[in-house]
């Protein structure tokens, strides 16, 4: 079971960050192109704004998983930072479990949203919104996998941020 989970994690680890980078590059390039078309040629492409918004949305969805992997979500740890090691692990476990519960709920609600919106389409490209809405539960699943991994590492007593053993490819 652990090996199966580790394989899933490794696959997700390899795809989330590159997809985020591709989406960011796409947003930058097409926005730049549309600015040139708008201000130099006075002929902006209307669908570029829609594509840019979709790419930015996908960027955020995939980057959420990377954020959980690196434990770099914004948080206030002024009290937790002053606690002893064991108490910090307990607080981190509680925080991870609560975050995991929220993500599981969001995945379930995201699936319901994606299934229920089969008749609405984007304005220019006429992409069915349910295809777009599927990215929320998919990215939520990626976050759930990252959070389960973090919880396992906390329970095993490993420091999942600073002291992980990386191989030459940057993999754990």
Short mmCIF file of N, CA, C and O in Angstrom, two decimals, residues 67-116:
data_model
loop_
_atom_site.label_atom_id
_atom_site.label_comp_id
_atom_site.label_asym_id
_atom_site.label_seq_id
_atom_site.Cartn_x
_atom_site.Cartn_y
_atom_site.Cartn_z
N UNK A 67 2.35 23.94 -3.20
CA UNK A 67 2.37 24.68 -1.94
C UNK A 67 2.26 23.73 -0.75
O UNK A 67 3.00 23.86 0.23
N UNK A 68 1.36 22.76 -0.85
CA UNK A 68 1.23 21.79 0.25
C UNK A 68 2.45 20.88 0.34
O UNK A 68 2.85 20.48 1.42
N UNK A 69 3.03 20.55 -0.81
CA UNK A 69 4.24 19.71 -0.80
C UNK A 69 5.36 20.39 -0.03
O UNK A 69 6.05 19.77 0.76
N UNK A 70 5.52 21.68 -0.27
CA UNK A 70 6.62 22.43 0.36
C UNK A 70 6.25 22.99 1.73
O UNK A 70 7.07 23.64 2.36
N UNK A 71 5.01 22.78 2.14
CA UNK A 71 4.51 23.33 3.40
C UNK A 71 4.73 24.84 3.44
O UNK A 71 5.18 25.40 4.43
N UNK A 72 4.39 25.48 2.33
CA UNK A 72 4.64 26.91 2.23
C UNK A 72 3.36 27.73 2.18
O UNK A 72 3.37 28.87 1.73
N UNK A 73 2.25 27.14 2.63
CA UNK A 73 1.01 27.90 2.70
C UNK A 73 1.15 28.98 3.76
O UNK A 73 1.86 28.83 4.76
N UNK A 74 0.48 30.08 3.53
CA UNK A 74 0.54 31.19 4.47
C UNK A 74 -0.09 30.78 5.79
O UNK A 74 -1.16 30.18 5.83
N UNK A 75 0.58 31.07 6.87
CA UNK A 75 0.05 30.73 8.18
C UNK A 75 0.68 31.62 9.25
O UNK A 75 1.75 32.20 9.05
N UNK A 76 0.01 31.71 10.35
CA UNK A 76 0.53 32.47 11.48
C UNK A 76 1.03 31.47 12.51
O UNK A 76 0.25 30.74 13.11
N UNK A 77 2.33 31.43 12.70
CA UNK A 77 2.90 30.45 13.62
C UNK A 77 3.62 31.10 14.78
O UNK A 77 4.53 30.53 15.36
N UNK A 78 3.20 32.28 15.15
CA UNK A 78 3.87 33.01 16.22
C UNK A 78 3.81 32.26 17.55
O UNK A 78 4.76 32.26 18.32
N UNK A 79 2.69 31.57 17.80
CA UNK A 79 2.56 30.81 19.04
C UNK A 79 3.22 29.44 18.88
O UNK A 79 3.98 29.01 19.75
N UNK A 80 2.96 28.79 17.76
CA UNK A 80 3.47 27.44 17.54
C UNK A 80 5.00 27.43 17.50
O UNK A 80 5.63 26.49 17.97
N UNK A 81 5.61 28.47 16.98
CA UNK A 81 7.07 28.52 16.89
C UNK A 81 7.74 28.51 18.26
O UNK A 81 8.90 28.10 18.38
N UNK A 82 7.03 28.93 19.28
CA UNK A 82 7.60 28.97 20.63
C UNK A 82 7.30 27.72 21.45
O UNK A 82 7.69 27.62 22.61
N UNK A 83 6.59 26.77 20.85
CA UNK A 83 6.25 25.53 21.55
C UNK A 83 7.40 24.53 21.45
O UNK A 83 8.22 24.60 20.53
N UNK A 84 7.46 23.58 22.39
CA UNK A 84 8.45 22.51 22.27
C UNK A 84 8.18 21.65 21.03
O UNK A 84 7.08 21.66 20.48
N UNK A 85 9.18 20.89 20.62
CA UNK A 85 9.11 20.07 19.40
C UNK A 85 7.87 19.17 19.36
O UNK A 85 7.16 19.11 18.37
N UNK A 86 7.60 18.47 20.45
CA UNK A 86 6.47 17.54 20.49
C UNK A 86 5.14 18.28 20.33
O UNK A 86 4.25 17.84 19.60
N UNK A 87 5.00 19.40 21.00
CA UNK A 87 3.77 20.18 20.89
C UNK A 87 3.60 20.75 19.48
O UNK A 87 2.48 20.81 18.96
N UNK A 88 4.71 21.14 18.85
CA UNK A 88 4.63 21.62 17.47
C UNK A 88 4.15 20.52 16.54
O UNK A 88 3.34 20.77 15.64
N UNK A 89 4.62 19.30 16.76
CA UNK A 89 4.18 18.18 15.92
C UNK A 89 2.69 17.90 16.12
O UNK A 89 1.98 17.61 15.17
N UNK A 90 2.23 18.00 17.36
CA UNK A 90 0.81 17.80 17.64
C UNK A 90 -0.01 18.88 16.94
O UNK A 90 -1.02 18.59 16.27
N UNK A 91 0.42 20.13 17.06
CA UNK A 91 -0.29 21.23 16.41
C UNK A 91 -0.25 21.08 14.88
O UNK A 91 -1.24 21.32 14.20
N UNK A 92 0.89 20.66 14.37
CA UNK A 92 1.01 20.45 12.94
C UNK A 92 0.12 19.31 12.48
O UNK A 92 -0.50 19.38 11.41
N UNK A 93 0.02 18.25 13.28
CA UNK A 93 -0.87 17.14 12.95
C UNK A 93 -2.32 17.60 12.91
O UNK A 93 -3.06 17.27 11.98
N UNK A 94 -2.72 18.35 13.92
CA UNK A 94 -4.10 18.86 13.97
C UNK A 94 -4.38 19.77 12.78
O UNK A 94 -5.41 19.63 12.11
N UNK A 95 -3.45 20.65 12.49
CA UNK A 95 -3.60 21.56 11.35
C UNK A 95 -3.69 20.78 10.04
O UNK A 95 -4.54 21.09 9.18
N UNK A 96 -2.86 19.78 9.87
CA UNK A 96 -2.87 18.98 8.64
C UNK A 96 -4.16 18.19 8.52
O UNK A 96 -4.74 18.11 7.43
N UNK A 97 -4.64 17.63 9.61
CA UNK A 97 -5.89 16.87 9.58
C UNK A 97 -7.07 17.78 9.23
O UNK A 97 -7.93 17.42 8.41
N UNK A 98 -7.11 18.97 9.82
CA UNK A 98 -8.19 19.91 9.49
C UNK A 98 -8.12 20.36 8.04
O UNK A 98 -9.15 20.43 7.35
N UNK A 99 -6.92 20.66 7.56
CA UNK A 99 -6.76 21.06 6.16
C UNK A 99 -7.15 19.91 5.24
O UNK A 99 -7.81 20.13 4.22
N UNK A 100 -6.78 18.70 5.60
CA UNK A 100 -7.15 17.53 4.83
C UNK A 100 -8.66 17.35 4.77
O UNK A 100 -9.23 17.08 3.70
N UNK A 101 -9.32 17.55 5.89
CA UNK A 101 -10.78 17.43 5.93
C UNK A 101 -11.44 18.47 5.02
O UNK A 101 -12.39 18.17 4.29
N UNK A 102 -10.92 19.70 5.05
CA UNK A 102 -11.47 20.75 4.20
C UNK A 102 -11.26 20.40 2.73
O UNK A 102 -12.18 20.54 1.91
N UNK A 103 -10.08 19.91 2.38
CA UNK A 103 -9.81 19.55 0.99
C UNK A 103 -10.68 18.39 0.53
O UNK A 103 -11.14 18.36 -0.61
N UNK A 104 -10.91 17.43 1.39
CA UNK A 104 -11.79 16.31 1.01
C UNK A 104 -13.20 16.82 0.76
O UNK A 104 -13.85 16.44 -0.23
N UNK A 105 -13.68 17.71 1.60
CA UNK A 105 -15.00 18.32 1.40
C UNK A 105 -15.03 19.11 0.09
O UNK A 105 -15.99 19.02 -0.69
N UNK A 106 -13.97 19.87 -0.19
CA UNK A 106 -13.92 20.65 -1.43
C UNK A 106 -13.86 19.76 -2.67
O UNK A 106 -14.44 20.10 -3.71
N UNK A 107 -13.20 18.62 -2.57
CA UNK A 107 -13.17 17.68 -3.69
C UNK A 107 -14.58 17.15 -3.95
O UNK A 107 -15.04 17.11 -5.10
N UNK A 108 -15.27 16.77 -2.89
CA UNK A 108 -16.64 16.26 -3.04
C UNK A 108 -17.55 17.32 -3.64
O UNK A 108 -18.30 17.06 -4.59
N UNK A 109 -17.47 18.54 -3.12
CA UNK A 109 -18.31 19.62 -3.66
C UNK A 109 -17.90 19.99 -5.09
O UNK A 109 -18.75 20.34 -5.91
N UNK A 110 -16.60 19.92 -5.38
CA UNK A 110 -16.12 20.20 -6.73
C UNK A 110 -16.65 19.19 -7.74
O UNK A 110 -16.99 19.55 -8.87
N UNK A 111 -16.71 17.93 -7.34
CA UNK A 111 -17.27 16.90 -8.22
C UNK A 111 -18.75 17.19 -8.47
O UNK A 111 -19.22 17.12 -9.61
N UNK A 112 -19.48 17.54 -7.42
CA UNK A 112 -20.90 17.87 -7.60
C UNK A 112 -21.08 19.06 -8.54
O UNK A 112 -21.97 19.05 -9.39
N UNK A 113 -20.22 20.08 -8.39
CA UNK A 113 -20.31 21.25 -9.26
C UNK A 113 -20.00 20.87 -10.71
O UNK A 113 -20.72 21.27 -11.63
N UNK A 114 -18.95 20.10 -10.91
CA UNK A 114 -18.56 19.72 -12.27
C UNK A 114 -19.64 18.88 -12.95
O UNK A 114 -19.90 19.06 -14.14
N UNK A 115 -20.27 18.02 -12.20
CA UNK A 115 -21.31 17.16 -12.77
C UNK A 115 -22.58 17.96 -13.07
O UNK A 115 -23.29 17.68 -14.04
N UNK A 116 -22.86 18.97 -12.26
CA UNK A 116 -24.12 19.70 -12.41
C UNK A 116 -24.09 20.81 -13.45
O UNK A 116 -25.13 21.38 -13.77
#
